[in-house]
mmCIF file with all atom_site columns, C-alpha atoms in Angstrom:
data_model
loop_
_atom_site.group_PDB
_atom_site.id
_atom_site.type_symbol
_atom_site.label_atom_id
_atom_site.label_alt_id
_atom_site.label_comp_id
_atom_site.label_asym_id
_atom_site.label_entity_id
_atom_site.label_seq_id
_atom_site.pdbx_PDB_ins_code
_atom_site.Cartn_x
_atom_site.Cartn_y
_atom_site.Cartn_z
_atom_site.occupancy
_atom_site.B_iso_or_equiv
_atom_site.pdbx_formal_charge
_atom_site.auth_seq_id
_atom_site.auth_comp_id
_atom_site.auth_asym_id
_atom_site.auth_atom_id
_atom_site.pdbx_PDB_model_num
ATOM 1   C CA . MET A 1 1   ? 59.123 90.523  106.406 1.00 0.00 ? 107 MET A CA 1
ATOM 2   C CA . HIS A 1 2   ? 55.728 91.613  108.215 1.00 0.00 ? 108 HIS A CA 1
ATOM 3   C CA . VAL A 1 3   ? 52.889 91.427  106.269 1.00 0.00 ? 109 VAL A CA 1
ATOM 4   C CA . GLY A 1 4   ? 49.515 92.076  107.902 1.00 0.00 ? 110 GLY A CA 1
ATOM 5   C CA . ASN A 1 5   ? 48.884 90.011  111.012 1.00 0.00 ? 111 ASN A CA 1
ATOM 6   C CA . ALA A 1 6   ? 51.773 87.338  110.071 1.00 0.00 ? 112 ALA A CA 1
ATOM 7   C CA . ARG A 1 7   ? 55.517 87.712  110.277 1.00 0.00 ? 113 ARG A CA 1
ATOM 8   C CA . TYR A 1 8   ? 57.722 85.522  107.910 1.00 0.00 ? 114 TYR A CA 1
ATOM 9   C CA . LEU A 1 9   ? 61.411 85.245  109.003 1.00 0.00 ? 115 LEU A CA 1
ATOM 10  C CA . GLY A 1 10  ? 62.830 82.820  106.524 1.00 0.00 ? 116 GLY A CA 1
ATOM 11  C CA . PRO A 1 11  ? 61.351 79.904  104.197 1.00 0.00 ? 117 PRO A CA 1
ATOM 12  C CA . LYS A 1 12  ? 60.491 77.729  106.966 1.00 0.00 ? 118 LYS A CA 1
ATOM 13  C CA . ASP A 1 13  ? 57.513 79.966  107.754 1.00 0.00 ? 119 ASP A CA 1
ATOM 14  C CA . LEU A 1 14  ? 56.012 79.440  104.077 1.00 0.00 ? 120 LEU A CA 1
ATOM 15  C CA . PRO A 1 15  ? 54.208 76.430  102.829 1.00 0.00 ? 121 PRO A CA 1
ATOM 16  C CA . GLU A 1 16  ? 56.127 74.012  100.496 1.00 0.00 ? 122 GLU A CA 1
ATOM 17  C CA . ILE A 1 17  ? 52.904 73.978  98.188  1.00 0.00 ? 123 ILE A CA 1
ATOM 18  C CA . ILE A 1 18  ? 50.927 77.026  97.440  1.00 0.00 ? 124 ILE A CA 1
ATOM 19  C CA . PRO A 1 19  ? 48.007 77.873  94.966  1.00 0.00 ? 125 PRO A CA 1
ATOM 20  C CA . VAL A 1 20  ? 48.736 79.881  92.001  1.00 0.00 ? 126 VAL A CA 1
ATOM 21  C CA . PHE A 1 21  ? 46.954 82.676  90.004  1.00 0.00 ? 127 PHE A CA 1
ATOM 22  C CA . PRO A 1 22  ? 48.022 82.911  86.701  1.00 0.00 ? 128 PRO A CA 1
ATOM 23  C CA . LEU A 1 23  ? 47.513 86.547  85.635  1.00 0.00 ? 129 LEU A CA 1
ATOM 24  C CA . THR A 1 24  ? 49.027 87.811  82.383  1.00 0.00 ? 130 THR A CA 1
ATOM 25  C CA . GLY A 1 25  ? 50.769 91.400  82.881  1.00 0.00 ? 131 GLY A CA 1
ATOM 26  C CA . ALA A 1 26  ? 50.179 91.236  86.430  1.00 0.00 ? 132 ALA A CA 1
ATOM 27  C CA . LEU A 1 27  ? 53.206 92.342  88.601  1.00 0.00 ? 133 LEU A CA 1
ATOM 28  C CA . LEU A 1 28  ? 53.167 91.702  92.502  1.00 0.00 ? 134 LEU A CA 1
ATOM 29  C CA . LEU A 1 29  ? 56.644 92.560  94.474  1.00 0.00 ? 135 LEU A CA 1
ATOM 30  C CA . PRO A 1 30  ? 57.713 91.966  98.037  1.00 0.00 ? 136 PRO A CA 1
ATOM 31  C CA . GLY A 1 31  ? 55.866 94.492  100.356 1.00 0.00 ? 137 GLY A CA 1
ATOM 32  C CA . ALA A 1 32  ? 53.620 96.098  97.575  1.00 0.00 ? 138 ALA A CA 1
ATOM 33  C CA . GLN A 1 33  ? 49.890 95.835  97.131  1.00 0.00 ? 139 GLN A CA 1
ATOM 34  C CA . LEU A 1 34  ? 48.058 93.928  94.280  1.00 0.00 ? 140 LEU A CA 1
ATOM 35  C CA . PRO A 1 35  ? 44.188 94.609  93.945  1.00 0.00 ? 141 PRO A CA 1
ATOM 36  C CA . LEU A 1 36  ? 42.271 91.809  92.615  1.00 0.00 ? 142 LEU A CA 1
ATOM 37  C CA . ASN A 1 37  ? 38.633 91.248  91.293  1.00 0.00 ? 143 ASN A CA 1
ATOM 38  C CA . ILE A 1 38  ? 37.681 87.604  91.449  1.00 0.00 ? 144 ILE A CA 1
ATOM 39  C CA . PHE A 1 39  ? 35.009 86.274  89.694  1.00 0.00 ? 145 PHE A CA 1
ATOM 40  C CA . GLU A 1 40  ? 35.794 82.805  87.878  1.00 0.00 ? 146 GLU A CA 1
ATOM 41  C CA . PRO A 1 41  ? 34.539 79.795  89.897  1.00 0.00 ? 147 PRO A CA 1
ATOM 42  C CA . ARG A 1 42  ? 38.010 77.931  90.389  1.00 0.00 ? 148 ARG A CA 1
ATOM 43  C CA . TYR A 1 43  ? 39.518 81.188  91.781  1.00 0.00 ? 149 TYR A CA 1
ATOM 44  C CA . LEU A 1 44  ? 36.498 81.947  93.973  1.00 0.00 ? 150 LEU A CA 1
ATOM 45  C CA . ALA A 1 45  ? 37.298 78.559  95.317  1.00 0.00 ? 151 ALA A CA 1
ATOM 46  C CA . MET A 1 46  ? 40.949 79.156  95.508  1.00 0.00 ? 152 MET A CA 1
ATOM 47  C CA . LEU A 1 47  ? 40.272 82.270  97.631  1.00 0.00 ? 153 LEU A CA 1
ATOM 48  C CA . ASP A 1 48  ? 37.783 80.343  99.940  1.00 0.00 ? 154 ASP A CA 1
ATOM 49  C CA . ASP A 1 49  ? 40.576 77.851  100.565 1.00 0.00 ? 155 ASP A CA 1
ATOM 50  C CA . ALA A 1 50  ? 43.196 80.751  101.260 1.00 0.00 ? 156 ALA A CA 1
ATOM 51  C CA . LEU A 1 51  ? 40.946 82.408  103.609 1.00 0.00 ? 157 LEU A CA 1
ATOM 52  C CA . SER A 1 52  ? 40.390 79.317  105.699 1.00 0.00 ? 158 SER A CA 1
ATOM 53  C CA . GLY A 1 53  ? 44.050 78.592  105.514 1.00 0.00 ? 159 GLY A CA 1
ATOM 54  C CA . ASN A 1 54  ? 47.225 80.414  105.462 1.00 0.00 ? 160 ASN A CA 1
ATOM 55  C CA . ARG A 1 55  ? 46.027 83.490  103.439 1.00 0.00 ? 161 ARG A CA 1
ATOM 56  C CA . LEU A 1 56  ? 48.679 82.790  101.008 1.00 0.00 ? 162 LEU A CA 1
ATOM 57  C CA . ILE A 1 57  ? 48.301 82.866  97.079  1.00 0.00 ? 163 ILE A CA 1
ATOM 58  C CA . GLY A 1 58  ? 51.233 82.718  94.435  1.00 0.00 ? 164 GLY A CA 1
ATOM 59  C CA . ILE A 1 59  ? 50.778 85.470  91.493  1.00 0.00 ? 165 ILE A CA 1
ATOM 60  C CA . VAL A 1 60  ? 52.662 84.205  88.498  1.00 0.00 ? 166 VAL A CA 1
ATOM 61  C CA . GLN A 1 61  ? 52.416 85.027  84.771  1.00 0.00 ? 167 GLN A CA 1
ATOM 62  C CA . PRO A 1 62  ? 51.543 82.648  81.705  1.00 0.00 ? 168 PRO A CA 1
ATOM 63  C CA . SER A 1 63  ? 54.587 81.750  79.774  1.00 0.00 ? 169 SER A CA 1
ATOM 64  C CA . PHE A 1 64  ? 55.283 84.127  76.852  1.00 0.00 ? 170 PHE A CA 1
ATOM 65  C CA . CYS A 1 65  ? 55.955 81.287  74.445  1.00 0.00 ? 171 CYS A CA 1
ATOM 66  C CA . GLU A 1 66  ? 52.184 80.474  75.370  1.00 0.00 ? 172 GLU A CA 1
ATOM 67  C CA . GLY A 1 67  ? 53.177 76.757  75.310  1.00 0.00 ? 173 GLY A CA 1
ATOM 68  C CA . ARG A 1 68  ? 51.562 74.105  77.105  1.00 0.00 ? 174 ARG A CA 1
ATOM 69  C CA . ASN A 1 69  ? 52.701 71.319  79.459  1.00 0.00 ? 175 ASN A CA 1
ATOM 70  C CA . ASP A 1 70  ? 51.402 67.645  79.129  1.00 0.00 ? 176 ASP A CA 1
ATOM 71  C CA . THR A 1 71  ? 50.164 66.171  82.675  1.00 0.00 ? 177 THR A CA 1
ATOM 72  C CA . ALA A 1 72  ? 48.286 63.330  83.677  1.00 0.00 ? 178 ALA A CA 1
ATOM 73  C CA . THR A 1 73  ? 45.088 65.183  83.680  1.00 0.00 ? 179 THR A CA 1
ATOM 74  C CA . GLY A 1 74  ? 45.789 66.616  80.110  1.00 0.00 ? 180 GLY A CA 1
ATOM 75  C CA . PRO A 1 75  ? 47.510 69.638  78.818  1.00 0.00 ? 181 PRO A CA 1
ATOM 76  C CA . THR A 1 76  ? 48.014 72.740  81.056  1.00 0.00 ? 182 THR A CA 1
ATOM 77  C CA . GLN A 1 77  ? 49.060 76.137  80.368  1.00 0.00 ? 183 GLN A CA 1
ATOM 78  C CA . ALA A 1 78  ? 52.693 76.922  80.708  1.00 0.00 ? 184 ALA A CA 1
ATOM 79  C CA . LEU A 1 79  ? 53.760 79.230  83.386  1.00 0.00 ? 185 LEU A CA 1
ATOM 80  C CA . CYS A 1 80  ? 56.655 81.667  83.770  1.00 0.00 ? 186 CYS A CA 1
ATOM 81  C CA . GLU A 1 81  ? 59.280 80.135  86.559  1.00 0.00 ? 187 GLU A CA 1
ATOM 82  C CA . VAL A 1 82  ? 59.121 82.862  88.817  1.00 0.00 ? 188 VAL A CA 1
ATOM 83  C CA . GLY A 1 83  ? 56.303 84.633  90.741  1.00 0.00 ? 189 GLY A CA 1
ATOM 84  C CA . CYS A 1 84  ? 55.454 86.437  94.166  1.00 0.00 ? 190 CYS A CA 1
ATOM 85  C CA . ILE A 1 85  ? 53.555 84.955  97.055  1.00 0.00 ? 191 ILE A CA 1
ATOM 86  C CA . GLY A 1 86  ? 50.821 87.354  98.254  1.00 0.00 ? 192 GLY A CA 1
ATOM 87  C CA . ARG A 1 87  ? 49.137 87.206  101.449 1.00 0.00 ? 193 ARG A CA 1
ATOM 88  C CA . ILE A 1 88  ? 45.368 88.173  101.281 1.00 0.00 ? 194 ILE A CA 1
ATOM 89  C CA . THR A 1 89  ? 45.260 91.525  103.574 1.00 0.00 ? 195 THR A CA 1
ATOM 90  C CA . SER A 1 90  ? 41.754 92.719  102.671 1.00 0.00 ? 196 SER A CA 1
ATOM 91  C CA . PHE A 1 91  ? 38.500 90.917  101.671 1.00 0.00 ? 197 PHE A CA 1
ATOM 92  C CA . ALA A 1 92  ? 35.225 91.868  100.287 1.00 0.00 ? 198 ALA A CA 1
ATOM 93  C CA . GLU A 1 93  ? 32.196 90.426  98.705  1.00 0.00 ? 199 GLU A CA 1
ATOM 94  C CA . THR A 1 94  ? 30.344 92.296  96.328  1.00 0.00 ? 200 THR A CA 1
ATOM 95  C CA . GLY A 1 95  ? 26.703 90.666  96.510  1.00 0.00 ? 201 GLY A CA 1
ATOM 96  C CA . ASP A 1 96  ? 26.941 89.381  92.865  1.00 0.00 ? 202 ASP A CA 1
ATOM 97  C CA . GLY A 1 97  ? 29.139 86.566  93.289  1.00 0.00 ? 203 GLY A CA 1
ATOM 98  C CA . ARG A 1 98  ? 32.390 88.323  93.120  1.00 0.00 ? 204 ARG A CA 1
ATOM 99  C CA . TYR A 1 99  ? 35.486 88.857  95.507  1.00 0.00 ? 205 TYR A CA 1
ATOM 100 C CA . ILE A 1 100 ? 37.303 92.238  95.808  1.00 0.00 ? 206 ILE A CA 1
ATOM 101 C CA . THR A 1 101 ? 40.657 91.391  97.584  1.00 0.00 ? 207 THR A CA 1
ATOM 102 C CA . SER A 1 102 ? 43.999 93.028  98.044  1.00 0.00 ? 208 SER A CA 1
ATOM 103 C CA . LEU A 1 103 ? 47.373 90.827  98.150  1.00 0.00 ? 209 LEU A CA 1
ATOM 104 C CA . THR A 1 104 ? 50.259 92.109  100.045 1.00 0.00 ? 210 THR A CA 1
ATOM 105 C CA . GLY A 1 105 ? 53.826 90.489  98.401  1.00 0.00 ? 211 GLY A CA 1
ATOM 106 C CA . VAL A 1 106 ? 55.479 88.482  100.853 1.00 0.00 ? 212 VAL A CA 1
ATOM 107 C CA . CYS A 1 107 ? 58.524 86.900  98.471  1.00 0.00 ? 213 CYS A CA 1
ATOM 108 C CA . ARG A 1 108 ? 59.118 85.865  95.188  1.00 0.00 ? 214 ARG A CA 1
ATOM 109 C CA . TYR A 1 109 ? 59.388 82.027  94.369  1.00 0.00 ? 215 TYR A CA 1
ATOM 110 C CA . ARG A 1 110 ? 60.376 79.697  91.907  1.00 0.00 ? 216 ARG A CA 1
ATOM 111 C CA . LEU A 1 111 ? 58.166 76.919  90.653  1.00 0.00 ? 217 LEU A CA 1
ATOM 112 C CA . PHE A 1 112 ? 58.819 73.639  90.830  1.00 0.00 ? 218 PHE A CA 1
ATOM 113 C CA . SER A 1 113 ? 56.841 70.860  90.557  1.00 0.00 ? 219 SER A CA 1
ATOM 114 C CA . GLU A 1 114 ? 52.759 70.983  90.100  1.00 0.00 ? 220 GLU A CA 1
ATOM 115 C CA . VAL A 1 115 ? 50.638 69.111  92.668  1.00 0.00 ? 221 VAL A CA 1
ATOM 116 C CA . GLY A 1 116 ? 47.375 67.741  91.797  1.00 0.00 ? 222 GLY A CA 1
ATOM 117 C CA . GLY A 1 117 ? 43.900 69.206  93.358  1.00 0.00 ? 223 GLY A CA 1
ATOM 118 C CA . THR A 1 118 ? 40.455 68.885  93.317  1.00 0.00 ? 224 THR A CA 1
ATOM 119 C CA . ARG A 1 119 ? 39.033 72.392  93.275  1.00 0.00 ? 225 ARG A CA 1
ATOM 120 C CA . GLY A 1 120 ? 40.016 73.539  89.743  1.00 0.00 ? 226 GLY A CA 1
ATOM 121 C CA . TYR A 1 121 ? 42.804 75.588  90.518  1.00 0.00 ? 227 TYR A CA 1
ATOM 122 C CA . ARG A 1 122 ? 46.704 75.084  90.201  1.00 0.00 ? 228 ARG A CA 1
ATOM 123 C CA . ARG A 1 123 ? 49.124 74.215  93.174  1.00 0.00 ? 229 ARG A CA 1
ATOM 124 C CA . PHE A 1 124 ? 52.828 73.825  92.944  1.00 0.00 ? 230 PHE A CA 1
ATOM 125 C CA . ARG A 1 125 ? 55.631 73.105  95.214  1.00 0.00 ? 231 ARG A CA 1
ATOM 126 C CA . ILE A 1 126 ? 57.773 76.025  95.311  1.00 0.00 ? 232 ILE A CA 1
ATOM 127 C CA . GLY A 1 127 ? 61.113 77.618  96.337  1.00 0.00 ? 233 GLY A CA 1
ATOM 128 C CA . PRO A 1 128 ? 60.962 80.858  98.223  1.00 0.00 ? 234 PRO A CA 1
ATOM 129 C CA . PHE A 1 129 ? 63.618 83.680  97.487  1.00 0.00 ? 235 PHE A CA 1
ATOM 130 C CA . ALA A 1 130 ? 64.898 83.868  101.030 1.00 0.00 ? 236 ALA A CA 1
ATOM 131 C CA . ALA A 1 131 ? 66.559 87.039  100.406 1.00 0.00 ? 237 ALA A CA 1
ATOM 132 C CA . ASP A 1 132 ? 63.287 88.566  100.274 1.00 0.00 ? 238 ASP A CA 1
ATOM 133 C CA . LEU A 1 133 ? 62.238 88.029  103.841 1.00 0.00 ? 239 LEU A CA 1
ATOM 134 C CA . GLU A 1 134 ? 65.441 89.715  104.803 1.00 0.00 ? 240 GLU A CA 1
ATOM 135 C CA . ASN A 1 135 ? 65.362 93.553  106.280 1.00 0.00 ? 241 ASN A CA 1
ATOM 136 C CA . ARG A 1 136 ? 67.870 94.616  103.465 1.00 0.00 ? 242 ARG A CA 1
ATOM 137 C CA . ASP A 1 137 ? 69.223 98.399  103.889 1.00 0.00 ? 243 ASP A CA 1
ATOM 138 C CA . ASP A 1 138 ? 69.540 98.382  99.774  1.00 0.00 ? 244 ASP A CA 1
ATOM 139 C CA . GLU A 1 139 ? 67.527 101.894 99.102  1.00 0.00 ? 245 GLU A CA 1
ATOM 140 C CA . THR A 1 140 ? 70.550 103.995 99.274  1.00 0.00 ? 246 THR A CA 1
ATOM 141 C CA . LEU A 1 141 ? 72.290 102.322 96.338  1.00 0.00 ? 247 LEU A CA 1
ATOM 142 C CA . VAL A 1 142 ? 69.231 103.695 93.992  1.00 0.00 ? 248 VAL A CA 1
ATOM 143 C CA . ASP A 1 143 ? 70.163 106.387 91.611  1.00 0.00 ? 249 ASP A CA 1
ATOM 144 C CA . ARG A 1 144 ? 66.795 108.503 92.499  1.00 0.00 ? 250 ARG A CA 1
ATOM 145 C CA . ALA A 1 145 ? 67.611 111.451 90.422  1.00 0.00 ? 251 ALA A CA 1
ATOM 146 C CA . ALA A 1 146 ? 68.021 109.063 87.272  1.00 0.00 ? 252 ALA A CA 1
ATOM 147 C CA . LEU A 1 147 ? 64.856 107.297 88.130  1.00 0.00 ? 253 LEU A CA 1
ATOM 148 C CA . LEU A 1 148 ? 62.761 110.390 88.712  1.00 0.00 ? 254 LEU A CA 1
ATOM 149 C CA . ALA A 1 149 ? 64.414 111.977 85.468  1.00 0.00 ? 255 ALA A CA 1
ATOM 150 C CA . ALA A 1 150 ? 63.030 108.976 83.703  1.00 0.00 ? 256 ALA A CA 1
ATOM 151 C CA . PHE A 1 151 ? 59.562 109.101 84.973  1.00 0.00 ? 257 PHE A CA 1
ATOM 152 C CA . LYS A 1 152 ? 59.274 112.747 84.464  1.00 0.00 ? 258 LYS A CA 1
ATOM 153 C CA . ALA A 1 153 ? 60.418 112.309 80.711  1.00 0.00 ? 259 ALA A CA 1
ATOM 154 C CA . TYR A 1 154 ? 57.694 109.481 80.289  1.00 0.00 ? 260 TYR A CA 1
ATOM 155 C CA . LEU A 1 155 ? 54.851 111.661 81.809  1.00 0.00 ? 261 LEU A CA 1
ATOM 156 C CA . GLU A 1 156 ? 55.557 114.600 79.944  1.00 0.00 ? 262 GLU A CA 1
ATOM 157 C CA . ALA A 1 157 ? 55.876 112.660 76.631  1.00 0.00 ? 263 ALA A CA 1
ATOM 158 C CA . ASN A 1 158 ? 52.482 110.900 77.474  1.00 0.00 ? 264 ASN A CA 1
ATOM 159 C CA . LYS A 1 159 ? 51.055 114.385 78.714  1.00 0.00 ? 265 LYS A CA 1
ATOM 160 C CA . LEU A 1 160 ? 50.460 112.698 81.917  1.00 0.00 ? 266 LEU A CA 1
ATOM 161 C CA . LYS A 1 161 ? 50.483 114.342 85.447  1.00 0.00 ? 267 LYS A CA 1
ATOM 162 C CA . ALA A 1 162 ? 51.619 113.104 88.927  1.00 0.00 ? 268 ALA A CA 1
ATOM 163 C CA . ASP A 1 163 ? 51.553 114.034 92.519  1.00 0.00 ? 269 ASP A CA 1
ATOM 164 C CA . TRP A 1 164 ? 54.530 114.954 92.832  1.00 0.00 ? 270 TRP A CA 1
ATOM 165 C CA . GLU A 1 165 ? 54.401 115.986 96.798  1.00 0.00 ? 271 GLU A CA 1
ATOM 166 C CA . SER A 1 166 ? 53.790 112.095 97.554  1.00 0.00 ? 272 SER A CA 1
ATOM 167 C CA . VAL A 1 167 ? 56.545 111.201 94.835  1.00 0.00 ? 273 VAL A CA 1
ATOM 168 C CA . GLU A 1 168 ? 59.034 113.396 96.886  1.00 0.00 ? 274 GLU A CA 1
ATOM 169 C CA . ARG A 1 169 ? 57.734 111.694 100.266 1.00 0.00 ? 275 ARG A CA 1
ATOM 170 C CA . ALA A 1 170 ? 58.171 108.047 98.994  1.00 0.00 ? 276 ALA A CA 1
ATOM 171 C CA . SER A 1 171 ? 60.904 105.846 99.805  1.00 0.00 ? 277 SER A CA 1
ATOM 172 C CA . ASN A 1 172 ? 63.362 104.549 97.398  1.00 0.00 ? 278 ASN A CA 1
ATOM 173 C CA . ARG A 1 173 ? 61.707 100.920 97.760  1.00 0.00 ? 279 ARG A CA 1
ATOM 174 C CA . THR A 1 174 ? 58.471 102.525 97.770  1.00 0.00 ? 280 THR A CA 1
ATOM 175 C CA . LEU A 1 175 ? 59.130 104.756 94.628  1.00 0.00 ? 281 LEU A CA 1
ATOM 176 C CA . VAL A 1 176 ? 61.055 101.880 92.400  1.00 0.00 ? 282 VAL A CA 1
ATOM 177 C CA . ASN A 1 177 ? 58.335 99.086  93.313  1.00 0.00 ? 283 ASN A CA 1
ATOM 178 C CA . SER A 1 178 ? 55.284 101.254 92.765  1.00 0.00 ? 284 SER A CA 1
ATOM 179 C CA . MET A 1 179 ? 56.417 102.477 89.624  1.00 0.00 ? 285 MET A CA 1
ATOM 180 C CA . ALA A 1 180 ? 57.497 99.090  88.474  1.00 0.00 ? 286 ALA A CA 1
ATOM 181 C CA . MET A 1 181 ? 53.819 97.526  89.364  1.00 0.00 ? 287 MET A CA 1
ATOM 182 C CA . MET A 1 182 ? 52.037 100.370 87.758  1.00 0.00 ? 288 MET A CA 1
ATOM 183 C CA . SER A 1 183 ? 54.048 100.674 84.555  1.00 0.00 ? 289 SER A CA 1
ATOM 184 C CA . PRO A 1 184 ? 52.240 100.125 81.469  1.00 0.00 ? 290 PRO A CA 1
ATOM 185 C CA . TYR A 1 185 ? 54.746 98.067  79.770  1.00 0.00 ? 291 TYR A CA 1
ATOM 186 C CA . GLY A 1 186 ? 54.114 94.341  78.428  1.00 0.00 ? 292 GLY A CA 1
ATOM 187 C CA . PRO A 1 187 ? 54.415 91.252  80.093  1.00 0.00 ? 293 PRO A CA 1
ATOM 188 C CA . ALA A 1 188 ? 57.813 90.550  79.230  1.00 0.00 ? 294 ALA A CA 1
ATOM 189 C CA . GLU A 1 189 ? 59.194 93.825  80.833  1.00 0.00 ? 295 GLU A CA 1
ATOM 190 C CA . LYS A 1 190 ? 57.158 92.836  83.938  1.00 0.00 ? 296 LYS A CA 1
ATOM 191 C CA . GLN A 1 191 ? 58.647 89.617  84.503  1.00 0.00 ? 297 GLN A CA 1
ATOM 192 C CA . ALA A 1 192 ? 62.172 91.314  83.836  1.00 0.00 ? 298 ALA A CA 1
ATOM 193 C CA . LEU A 1 193 ? 61.184 93.747  86.951  1.00 0.00 ? 299 LEU A CA 1
ATOM 194 C CA . LEU A 1 194 ? 59.932 90.995  88.881  1.00 0.00 ? 300 LEU A CA 1
ATOM 195 C CA . GLU A 1 195 ? 63.113 88.569  88.297  1.00 0.00 ? 301 GLU A CA 1
ATOM 196 C CA . ALA A 1 196 ? 65.537 91.612  88.886  1.00 0.00 ? 302 ALA A CA 1
ATOM 197 C CA . PRO A 1 197 ? 67.808 90.210  91.671  1.00 0.00 ? 303 PRO A CA 1
ATOM 198 C CA . ASP A 1 198 ? 67.891 93.383  94.150  1.00 0.00 ? 304 ASP A CA 1
ATOM 199 C CA . LEU A 1 199 ? 66.218 96.969  94.318  1.00 0.00 ? 305 LEU A CA 1
ATOM 200 C CA . LYS A 1 200 ? 69.066 98.464  92.345  1.00 0.00 ? 306 LYS A CA 1
ATOM 201 C CA . THR A 1 201 ? 68.928 96.403  89.596  1.00 0.00 ? 307 THR A CA 1
ATOM 202 C CA . ARG A 1 202 ? 65.064 96.847  89.554  1.00 0.00 ? 308 ARG A CA 1
ATOM 203 C CA . ALA A 1 203 ? 65.708 100.331 89.342  1.00 0.00 ? 309 ALA A CA 1
ATOM 204 C CA . GLU A 1 204 ? 68.209 100.394 86.395  1.00 0.00 ? 310 GLU A CA 1
ATOM 205 C CA . THR A 1 205 ? 65.693 97.988  84.597  1.00 0.00 ? 311 THR A CA 1
ATOM 206 C CA . LEU A 1 206 ? 63.050 100.203 84.960  1.00 0.00 ? 312 LEU A CA 1
ATOM 207 C CA . ILE A 1 207 ? 64.952 103.120 83.638  1.00 0.00 ? 313 ILE A CA 1
ATOM 208 C CA . ALA A 1 208 ? 66.274 101.359 80.814  1.00 0.00 ? 314 ALA A CA 1
ATOM 209 C CA . ILE A 1 209 ? 62.605 99.993  79.886  1.00 0.00 ? 315 ILE A CA 1
ATOM 210 C CA . THR A 1 210 ? 61.324 103.777 80.032  1.00 0.00 ? 316 THR A CA 1
ATOM 211 C CA . GLU A 1 211 ? 64.270 104.960 78.202  1.00 0.00 ? 317 GLU A CA 1
ATOM 212 C CA . ILE A 1 212 ? 64.015 102.296 75.426  1.00 0.00 ? 318 ILE A CA 1
ATOM 213 C CA . VAL A 1 213 ? 60.093 102.845 75.209  1.00 0.00 ? 319 VAL A CA 1
ATOM 214 C CA . LEU A 1 214 ? 60.519 106.829 75.057  1.00 0.00 ? 320 LEU A CA 1
ATOM 215 C CA . ALA A 1 215 ? 63.141 106.233 72.127  1.00 0.00 ? 321 ALA A CA 1
ATOM 216 C CA . ARG A 1 216 ? 61.088 103.930 70.324  1.00 0.00 ? 322 ARG A CA 1
ATOM 217 C CA . ASP A 1 217 ? 57.876 106.327 70.487  1.00 0.00 ? 323 ASP A CA 1
ATOM 218 C CA . PHE A 1 218 ? 59.062 109.621 70.482  1.00 0.00 ? 324 PHE A CA 1
ATOM 219 C CA . GLY A 1 219 ? 62.808 109.629 68.914  1.00 0.00 ? 325 GLY A CA 1
ATOM 220 C CA . ASP A 1 220 ? 65.618 111.471 70.334  1.00 0.00 ? 326 ASP A CA 1
ATOM 221 C CA . MET A 1 221 ? 66.281 110.507 74.065  1.00 0.00 ? 327 MET A CA 1
ATOM 222 C CA . ASP A 1 222 ? 68.765 113.346 74.675  1.00 0.00 ? 328 ASP A CA 1
ATOM 223 C CA . SER A 1 223 ? 66.199 116.049 73.960  1.00 0.00 ? 329 SER A CA 1
ATOM 224 C CA . ILE A 1 224 ? 63.273 114.092 76.180  1.00 0.00 ? 330 ILE A CA 1
ATOM 225 C CA . LEU A 1 225 ? 65.541 113.604 79.151  1.00 0.00 ? 331 LEU A CA 1
ATOM 226 C CA . GLN A 1 226 ? 66.380 117.387 79.097  1.00 0.00 ? 332 GLN A CA 1
#
């Protein structure tokens, strides 16, 4: 995996401990980009530390059950077990105390134990998904026609438009990951898309979620997809 000016060939190229940024409804996938507007002091400190180090930050969603974990320093918000490591690939200061940055996804990870820190943000030991760092040729397994049919049905049902020339030029990987990240679905659906084991399954999951939403909100799926 080549991200920005860095190359990650295996888990040994990644740190054992990373800072994590909990964001409800946020989805970052390997190779894709996530823009962030950072203003909270502890996350400004997190970004400063990342920029002076390996430029890596873990994006993760808070747990859907809204539970809390008891630690030596008090209760903390429970997090989903799987997130995605992002590398800071663009950065700008706004002049009013905010940072505008963009993360490019490196690989997914599983949270292990939390590690104490002194700057207000949380850090965890992680287990990277090594398969995400491999150059897998699995784009041909995606049912592109079914994916585009579901996408078109969603747009038409919601009276939205798309740049179809750009859609047609996009690779299957870009198309699936972009649609997953930009989809207006809830945190649980976003987590399901993140945890899909491969590109084919992610595409199938995205199609299924779209069809469920269309059937729920607009009725007969057969007429919608025709």
